[in-house]
Coordinates of C-alpha atoms and ligand atoms in Angstrom, one line a residue:
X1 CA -18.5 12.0 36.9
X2 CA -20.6 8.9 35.8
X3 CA -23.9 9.1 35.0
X4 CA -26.0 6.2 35.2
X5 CA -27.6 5.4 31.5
X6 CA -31.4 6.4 31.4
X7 CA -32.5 6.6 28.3
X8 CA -31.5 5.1 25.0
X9 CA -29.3 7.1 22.5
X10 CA -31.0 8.3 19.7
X11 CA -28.1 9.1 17.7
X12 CA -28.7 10.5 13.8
X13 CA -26.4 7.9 12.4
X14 CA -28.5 5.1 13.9
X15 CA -30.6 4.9 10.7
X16 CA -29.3 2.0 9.8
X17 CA -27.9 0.2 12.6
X18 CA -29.9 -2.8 14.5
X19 CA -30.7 -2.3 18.3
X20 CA -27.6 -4.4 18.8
X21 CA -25.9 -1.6 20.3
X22 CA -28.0 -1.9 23.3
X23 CA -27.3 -5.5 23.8
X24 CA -25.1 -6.5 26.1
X25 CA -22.0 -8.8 25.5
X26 CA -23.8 -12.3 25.3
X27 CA -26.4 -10.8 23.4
X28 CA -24.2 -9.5 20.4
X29 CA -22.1 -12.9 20.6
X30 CA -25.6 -15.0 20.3
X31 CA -27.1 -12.5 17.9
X32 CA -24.4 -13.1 15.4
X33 CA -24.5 -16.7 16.0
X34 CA -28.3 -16.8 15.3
X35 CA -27.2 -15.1 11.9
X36 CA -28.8 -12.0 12.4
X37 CA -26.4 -11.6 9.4
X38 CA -28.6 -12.3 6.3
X39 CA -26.4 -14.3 3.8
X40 CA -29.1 -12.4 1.4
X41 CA -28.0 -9.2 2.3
X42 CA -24.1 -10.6 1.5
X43 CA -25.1 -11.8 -1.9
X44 CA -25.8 -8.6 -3.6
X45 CA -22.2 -7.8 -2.6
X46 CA -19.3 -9.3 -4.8
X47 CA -16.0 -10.7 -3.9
X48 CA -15.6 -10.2 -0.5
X49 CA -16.2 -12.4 2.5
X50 CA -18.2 -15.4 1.7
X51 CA -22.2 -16.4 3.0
X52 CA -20.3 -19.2 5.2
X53 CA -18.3 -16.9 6.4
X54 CA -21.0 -14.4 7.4
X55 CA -23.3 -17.3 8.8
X56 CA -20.6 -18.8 11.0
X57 CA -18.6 -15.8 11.9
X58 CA -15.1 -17.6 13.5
X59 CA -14.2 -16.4 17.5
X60 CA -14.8 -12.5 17.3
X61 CA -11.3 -11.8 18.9
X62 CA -8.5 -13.6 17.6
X63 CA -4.8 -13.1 19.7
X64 CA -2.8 -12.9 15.8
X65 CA -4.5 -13.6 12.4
X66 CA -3.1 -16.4 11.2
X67 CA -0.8 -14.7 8.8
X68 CA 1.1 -12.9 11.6
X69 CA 4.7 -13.7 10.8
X70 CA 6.8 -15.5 14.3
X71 CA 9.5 -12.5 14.3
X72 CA 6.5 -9.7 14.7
X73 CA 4.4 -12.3 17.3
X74 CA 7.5 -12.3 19.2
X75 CA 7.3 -8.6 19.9
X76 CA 4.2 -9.1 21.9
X77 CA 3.3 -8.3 24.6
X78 CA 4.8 -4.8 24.5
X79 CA 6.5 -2.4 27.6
X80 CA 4.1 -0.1 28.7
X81 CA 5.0 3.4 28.4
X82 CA 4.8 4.8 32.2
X83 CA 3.2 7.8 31.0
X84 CA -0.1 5.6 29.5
X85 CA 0.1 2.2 31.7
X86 CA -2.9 3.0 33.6
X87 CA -6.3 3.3 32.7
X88 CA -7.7 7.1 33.0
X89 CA -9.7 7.8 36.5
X90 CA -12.9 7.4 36.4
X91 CA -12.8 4.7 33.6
X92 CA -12.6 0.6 32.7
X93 CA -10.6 -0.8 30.3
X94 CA -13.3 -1.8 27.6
X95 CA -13.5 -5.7 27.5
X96 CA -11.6 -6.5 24.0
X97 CA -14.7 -8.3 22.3
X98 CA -17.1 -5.0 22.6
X99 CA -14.3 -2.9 20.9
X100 CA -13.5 -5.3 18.5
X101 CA -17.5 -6.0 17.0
X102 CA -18.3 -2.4 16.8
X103 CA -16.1 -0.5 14.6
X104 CA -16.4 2.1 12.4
X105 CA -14.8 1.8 9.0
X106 CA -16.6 2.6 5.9
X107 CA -14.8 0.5 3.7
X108 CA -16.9 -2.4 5.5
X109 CA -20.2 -0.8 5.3
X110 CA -21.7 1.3 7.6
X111 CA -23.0 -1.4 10.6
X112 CA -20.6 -1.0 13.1
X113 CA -21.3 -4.8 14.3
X114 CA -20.7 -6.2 11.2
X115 CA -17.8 -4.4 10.5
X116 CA -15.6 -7.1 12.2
X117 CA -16.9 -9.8 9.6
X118 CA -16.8 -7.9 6.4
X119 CA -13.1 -6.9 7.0
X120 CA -11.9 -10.3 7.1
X121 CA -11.8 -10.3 3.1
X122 CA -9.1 -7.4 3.5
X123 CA -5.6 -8.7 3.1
X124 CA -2.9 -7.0 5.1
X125 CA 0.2 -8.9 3.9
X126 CA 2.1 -8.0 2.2
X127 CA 1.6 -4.1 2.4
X128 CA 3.4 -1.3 1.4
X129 CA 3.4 2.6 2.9
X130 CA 4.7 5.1 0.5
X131 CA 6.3 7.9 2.6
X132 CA 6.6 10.4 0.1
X133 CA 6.2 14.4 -0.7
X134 CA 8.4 17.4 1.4
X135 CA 10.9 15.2 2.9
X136 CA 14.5 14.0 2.4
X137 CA 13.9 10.3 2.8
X138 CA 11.1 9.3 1.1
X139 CA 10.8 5.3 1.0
X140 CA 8.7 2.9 1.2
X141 CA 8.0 0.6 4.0
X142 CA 6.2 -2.5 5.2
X143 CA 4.8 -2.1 8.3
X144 CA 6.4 -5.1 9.6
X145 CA 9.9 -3.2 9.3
X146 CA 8.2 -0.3 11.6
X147 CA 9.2 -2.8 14.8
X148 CA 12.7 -2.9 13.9
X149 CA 12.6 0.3 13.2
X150 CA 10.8 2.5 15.8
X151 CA 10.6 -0.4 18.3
X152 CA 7.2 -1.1 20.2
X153 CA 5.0 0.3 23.5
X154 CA 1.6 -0.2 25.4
X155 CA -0.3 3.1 25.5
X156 CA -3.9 3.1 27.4
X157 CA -6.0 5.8 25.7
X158 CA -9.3 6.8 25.8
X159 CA -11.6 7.0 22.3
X160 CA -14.2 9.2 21.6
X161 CA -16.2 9.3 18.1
X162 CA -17.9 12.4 17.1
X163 CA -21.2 10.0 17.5
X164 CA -20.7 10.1 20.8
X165 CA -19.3 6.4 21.7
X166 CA -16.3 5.6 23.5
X167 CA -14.2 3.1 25.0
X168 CA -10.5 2.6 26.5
X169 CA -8.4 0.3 24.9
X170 CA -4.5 -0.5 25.5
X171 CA -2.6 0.3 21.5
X172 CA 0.5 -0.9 20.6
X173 CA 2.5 0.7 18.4
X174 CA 5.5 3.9 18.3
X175 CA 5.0 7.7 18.7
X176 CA 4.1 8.9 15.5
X177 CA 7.3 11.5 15.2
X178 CA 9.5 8.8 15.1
X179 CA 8.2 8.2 11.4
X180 CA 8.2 11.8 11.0
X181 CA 12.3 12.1 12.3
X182 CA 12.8 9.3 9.7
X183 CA 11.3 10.9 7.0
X184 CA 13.1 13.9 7.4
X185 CA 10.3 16.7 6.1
X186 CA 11.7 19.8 4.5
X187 CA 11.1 23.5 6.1
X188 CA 8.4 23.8 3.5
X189 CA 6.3 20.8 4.9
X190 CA 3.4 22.2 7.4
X191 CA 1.0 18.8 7.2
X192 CA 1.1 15.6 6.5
X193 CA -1.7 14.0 4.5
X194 CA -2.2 10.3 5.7
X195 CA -4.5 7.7 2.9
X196 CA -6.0 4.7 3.4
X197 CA -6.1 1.4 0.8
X198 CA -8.5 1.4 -2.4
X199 CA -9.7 -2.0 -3.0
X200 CA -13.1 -2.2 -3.8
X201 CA -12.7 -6.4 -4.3
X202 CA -11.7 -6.7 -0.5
X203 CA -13.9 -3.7 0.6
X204 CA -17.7 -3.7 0.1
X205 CA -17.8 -0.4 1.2
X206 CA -16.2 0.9 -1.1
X207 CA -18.1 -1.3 -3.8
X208 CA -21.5 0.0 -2.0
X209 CA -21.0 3.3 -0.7
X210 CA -20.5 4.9 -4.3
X211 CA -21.2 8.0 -2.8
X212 CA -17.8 8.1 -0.4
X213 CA -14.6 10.0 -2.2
X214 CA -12.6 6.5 -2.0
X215 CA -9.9 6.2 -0.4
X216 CA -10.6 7.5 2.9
X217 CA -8.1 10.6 3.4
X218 CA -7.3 12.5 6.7
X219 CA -4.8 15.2 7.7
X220 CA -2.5 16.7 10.9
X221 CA -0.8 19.3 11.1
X222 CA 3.2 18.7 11.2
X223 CA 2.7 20.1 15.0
X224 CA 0.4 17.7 15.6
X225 CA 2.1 14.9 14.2
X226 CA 4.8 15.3 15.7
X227 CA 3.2 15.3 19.4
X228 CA 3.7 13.1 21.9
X229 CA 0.4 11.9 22.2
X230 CA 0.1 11.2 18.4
X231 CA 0.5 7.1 18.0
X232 CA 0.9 5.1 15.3
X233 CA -1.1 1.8 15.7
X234 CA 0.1 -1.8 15.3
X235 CA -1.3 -3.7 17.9
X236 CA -4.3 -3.7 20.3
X237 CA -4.6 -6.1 23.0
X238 CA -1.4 -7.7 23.1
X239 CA -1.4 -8.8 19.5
X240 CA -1.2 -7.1 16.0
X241 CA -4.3 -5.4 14.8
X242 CA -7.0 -7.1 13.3
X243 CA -8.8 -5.9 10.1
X244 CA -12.0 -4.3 11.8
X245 CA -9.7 -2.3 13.6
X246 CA -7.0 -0.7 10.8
X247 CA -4.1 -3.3 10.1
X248 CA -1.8 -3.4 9.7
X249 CA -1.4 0.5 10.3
X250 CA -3.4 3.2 11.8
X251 CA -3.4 6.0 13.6
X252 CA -4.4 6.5 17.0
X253 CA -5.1 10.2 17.9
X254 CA -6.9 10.1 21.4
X255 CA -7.5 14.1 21.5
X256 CA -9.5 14.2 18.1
X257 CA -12.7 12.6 17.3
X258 CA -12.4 9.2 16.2
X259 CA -12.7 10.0 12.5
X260 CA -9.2 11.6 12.4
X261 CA -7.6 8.5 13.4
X262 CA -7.4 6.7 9.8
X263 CA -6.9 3.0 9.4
X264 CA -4.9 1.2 7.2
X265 CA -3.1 3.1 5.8
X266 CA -1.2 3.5 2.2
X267 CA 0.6 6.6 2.1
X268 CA 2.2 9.5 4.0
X269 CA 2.2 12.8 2.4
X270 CA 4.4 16.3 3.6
X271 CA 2.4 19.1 2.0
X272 CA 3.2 22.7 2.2
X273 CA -1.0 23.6 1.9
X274 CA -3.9 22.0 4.4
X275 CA -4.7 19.2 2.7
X276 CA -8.2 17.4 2.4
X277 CA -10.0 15.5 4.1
X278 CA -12.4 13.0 4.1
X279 CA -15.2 14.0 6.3
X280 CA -14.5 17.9 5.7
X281 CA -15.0 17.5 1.9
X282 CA -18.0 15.5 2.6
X283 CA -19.2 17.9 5.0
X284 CA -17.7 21.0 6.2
X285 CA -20.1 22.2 8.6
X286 CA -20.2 19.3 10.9
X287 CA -16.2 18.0 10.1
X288 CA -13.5 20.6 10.3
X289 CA -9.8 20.1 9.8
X290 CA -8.8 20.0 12.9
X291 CA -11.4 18.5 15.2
X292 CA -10.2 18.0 18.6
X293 CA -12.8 17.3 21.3
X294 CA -14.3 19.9 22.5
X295 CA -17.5 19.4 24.9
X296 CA -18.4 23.0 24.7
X297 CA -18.1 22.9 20.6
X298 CA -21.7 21.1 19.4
X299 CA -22.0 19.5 16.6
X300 CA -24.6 20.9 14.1
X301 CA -26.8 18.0 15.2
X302 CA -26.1 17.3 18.6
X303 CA -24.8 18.3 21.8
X304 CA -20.8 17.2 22.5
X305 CA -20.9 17.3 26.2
X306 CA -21.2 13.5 27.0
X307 CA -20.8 10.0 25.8
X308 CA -21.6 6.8 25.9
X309 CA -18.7 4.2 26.9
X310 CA -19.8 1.2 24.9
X311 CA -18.1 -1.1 27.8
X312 CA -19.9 0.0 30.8
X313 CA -22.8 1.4 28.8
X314 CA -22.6 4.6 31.4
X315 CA -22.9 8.1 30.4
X316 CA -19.6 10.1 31.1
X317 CA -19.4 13.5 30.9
X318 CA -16.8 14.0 27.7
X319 CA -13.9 16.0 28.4
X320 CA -11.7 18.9 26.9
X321 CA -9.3 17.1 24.2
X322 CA -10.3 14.4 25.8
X323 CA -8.8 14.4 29.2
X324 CA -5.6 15.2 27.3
X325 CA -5.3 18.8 27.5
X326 CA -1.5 18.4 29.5
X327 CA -0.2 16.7 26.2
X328 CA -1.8 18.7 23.8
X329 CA -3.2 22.4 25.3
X330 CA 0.1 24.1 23.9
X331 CA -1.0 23.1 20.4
X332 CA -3.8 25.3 20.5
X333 CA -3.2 28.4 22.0
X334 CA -3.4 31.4 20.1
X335 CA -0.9 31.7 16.9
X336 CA 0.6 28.0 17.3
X337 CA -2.0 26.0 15.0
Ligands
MTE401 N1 -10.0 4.2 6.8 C1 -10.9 4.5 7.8 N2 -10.4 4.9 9.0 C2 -11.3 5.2 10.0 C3 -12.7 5.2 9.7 C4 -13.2 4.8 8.4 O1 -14.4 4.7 8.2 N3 -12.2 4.4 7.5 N4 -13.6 5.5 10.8 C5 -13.0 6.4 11.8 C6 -13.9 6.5 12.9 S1 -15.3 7.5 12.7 C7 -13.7 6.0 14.2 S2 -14.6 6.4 15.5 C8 -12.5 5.1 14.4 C9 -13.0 3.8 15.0 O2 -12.0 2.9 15.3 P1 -12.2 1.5 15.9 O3 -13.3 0.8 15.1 O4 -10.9 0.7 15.9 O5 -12.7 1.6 17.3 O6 -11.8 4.8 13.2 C10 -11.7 5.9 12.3 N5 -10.8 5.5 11.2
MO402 MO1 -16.1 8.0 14.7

């Protein structure tokens, strides 16, 4: 059911972040052309993207960064898997420049529409993922070796973040298992721990936000993992990922809040115990393990029950795993967690 917006959001994690998110689409473009984007505030930052970088930010949505090899470009566009070709009822397909200038990812600082500029300095090739821990094969891989690999499909999926934005974006990428069949995880393996790059020199998050347990760190369940609905990200939009939005590897975990789905990722791990987390070490009572979307389930701070699609700028009433329950309702019924 949409809503028709009324009011603005006043949403905790707003403290910081410019009225921007209630411009519309020209607005942001011509706000970050005006340089609302104070080469002073880059300064006290070292070694990532440069003041004329950040005072002429380049076209916000790029079909393949530059150093997108032919072999991997010629995998694009990507078959549509049946099951995901169309977008959910109810819904548009968010236009590809709103998703791609408000992003969250920490490592970039903590203004989602700046995140797209600040995670230009982060190079994505080469780069390795160690698959490693309970499992026969352990290896590692380049990303660019998962298309040969696993091959390559479309999925539409809906987004939700715990902060209550959303959007629907086509991914491309391979079922998550897939990895998981390759690895080959013991009988002893009951999660897999997933961890994101450490490079504070490309990453002024991670320079700035001292107070973040760096690298960022998330967690499934092997059931969970191993899912249907669990993606791995390559692409978005026809082409390979760009930085704001986790290359060259991500995952894309449309039943969870959007914190679970990690972005660029480093290494696969098989545990036998529940691993960590980022957001759960950080803050248990508002971030648990397994954090599937739950309207009825509020957050400490705030109600769960709708959300704002940043495309449409309506308010939709948010859905039980997210509109996914068909996929993912087994999972969750008594005794199979
Ligand atoms: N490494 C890393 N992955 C991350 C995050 C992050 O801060 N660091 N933020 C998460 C959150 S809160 C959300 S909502 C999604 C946002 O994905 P998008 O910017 O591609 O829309 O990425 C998730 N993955
Ligand atoms: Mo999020």
């Amino acid at each position: 059911m949409l809503i028709k917006k009324k009011r603005g959001w006043e949403l905790p994690e707003s403290r910081v972040i410019s009225e921007s998110r209630y411009f519309n689409r020209r607005q942001i473009v011509k706000a970050l052309g005006l340089g609302t984007i104070g080469a002073g505030t880059a300064s006290i930052w070292t070694g990532c993207v440069d003041d004329e970088t950040i005072k002429n930010p380049i076209e916000i949505a790029p079909p393949f960064d530059e150093d997108v090899p032919a072999e991997i470009r010629a995998y694009y566009p990507a078959d549509p898997n049946p099951d995901f070709a169309e977008v959910p009822p109810g819904r548009e397909m968010t236009p590809e420049d709103i998703a791609a200038t408000y992003n969250n990812f920490y490592e970039f600082g903590i203004d989602k529409t700046k995140v797209h500029i600040y995670a230009r300095s982060l190079v994505t090739r080469p780069w390795e993922v160690e698959i490693t821990g309970l499992c026969r094969n352990p290896r590692t891989m380049d990303p660019d070796d998962f298309y040969a690999e696993f091959g390559i499909e479309e999925r539409i999926y809906r987004h939700r973040c715990v902060e209550r934005w959303s959007m629907v974006v086509p991914w491309v990428g391979f079922p998550l298992y897939k990895l998981v069949e390759l690895a080959d995880p013991t009988s002893d393996a009951r999660f897999v721990q997933f961890t994101s790059f450490y490079e504070p020199s490309q990453a002024v998050g991670q320079q700035t936000l001292t107070q973040y347990n760096w690298p960022y760190y998330e967690a499934l369940t092997l059931a969970e993992a191993t899912n249907e609905l669990a993606f791995a990200g390559l692409g978005i939009f026809d082409h390979t990922l760009p930085q704001q939005h986790g290359a060259p590897f991500r995952l894309v975990l449309p039943w969870k809040y959007g914190y679970k789905s990690i972005k660029s990722i480093v290494k696969i791990e098989f545990m036998a115990e529940m691993p960590h987390t980022f957001w759960n070490d950080r803050n248990p009572e508002e971030y648990g393990f397994t954090s599937n979307i739950d309207p009825n389930m509020p957050h400490p701070r705030w109600s769960q029950m709708v959300e704002r699609d940043i495309g449409t700028d309506e308010e939709i009433d948010t859905l039980l795993y997210n509109g996914y329950e068909e996929w993912v309702g087994d999972l969750y019924k008594r005794g199979r967690v």
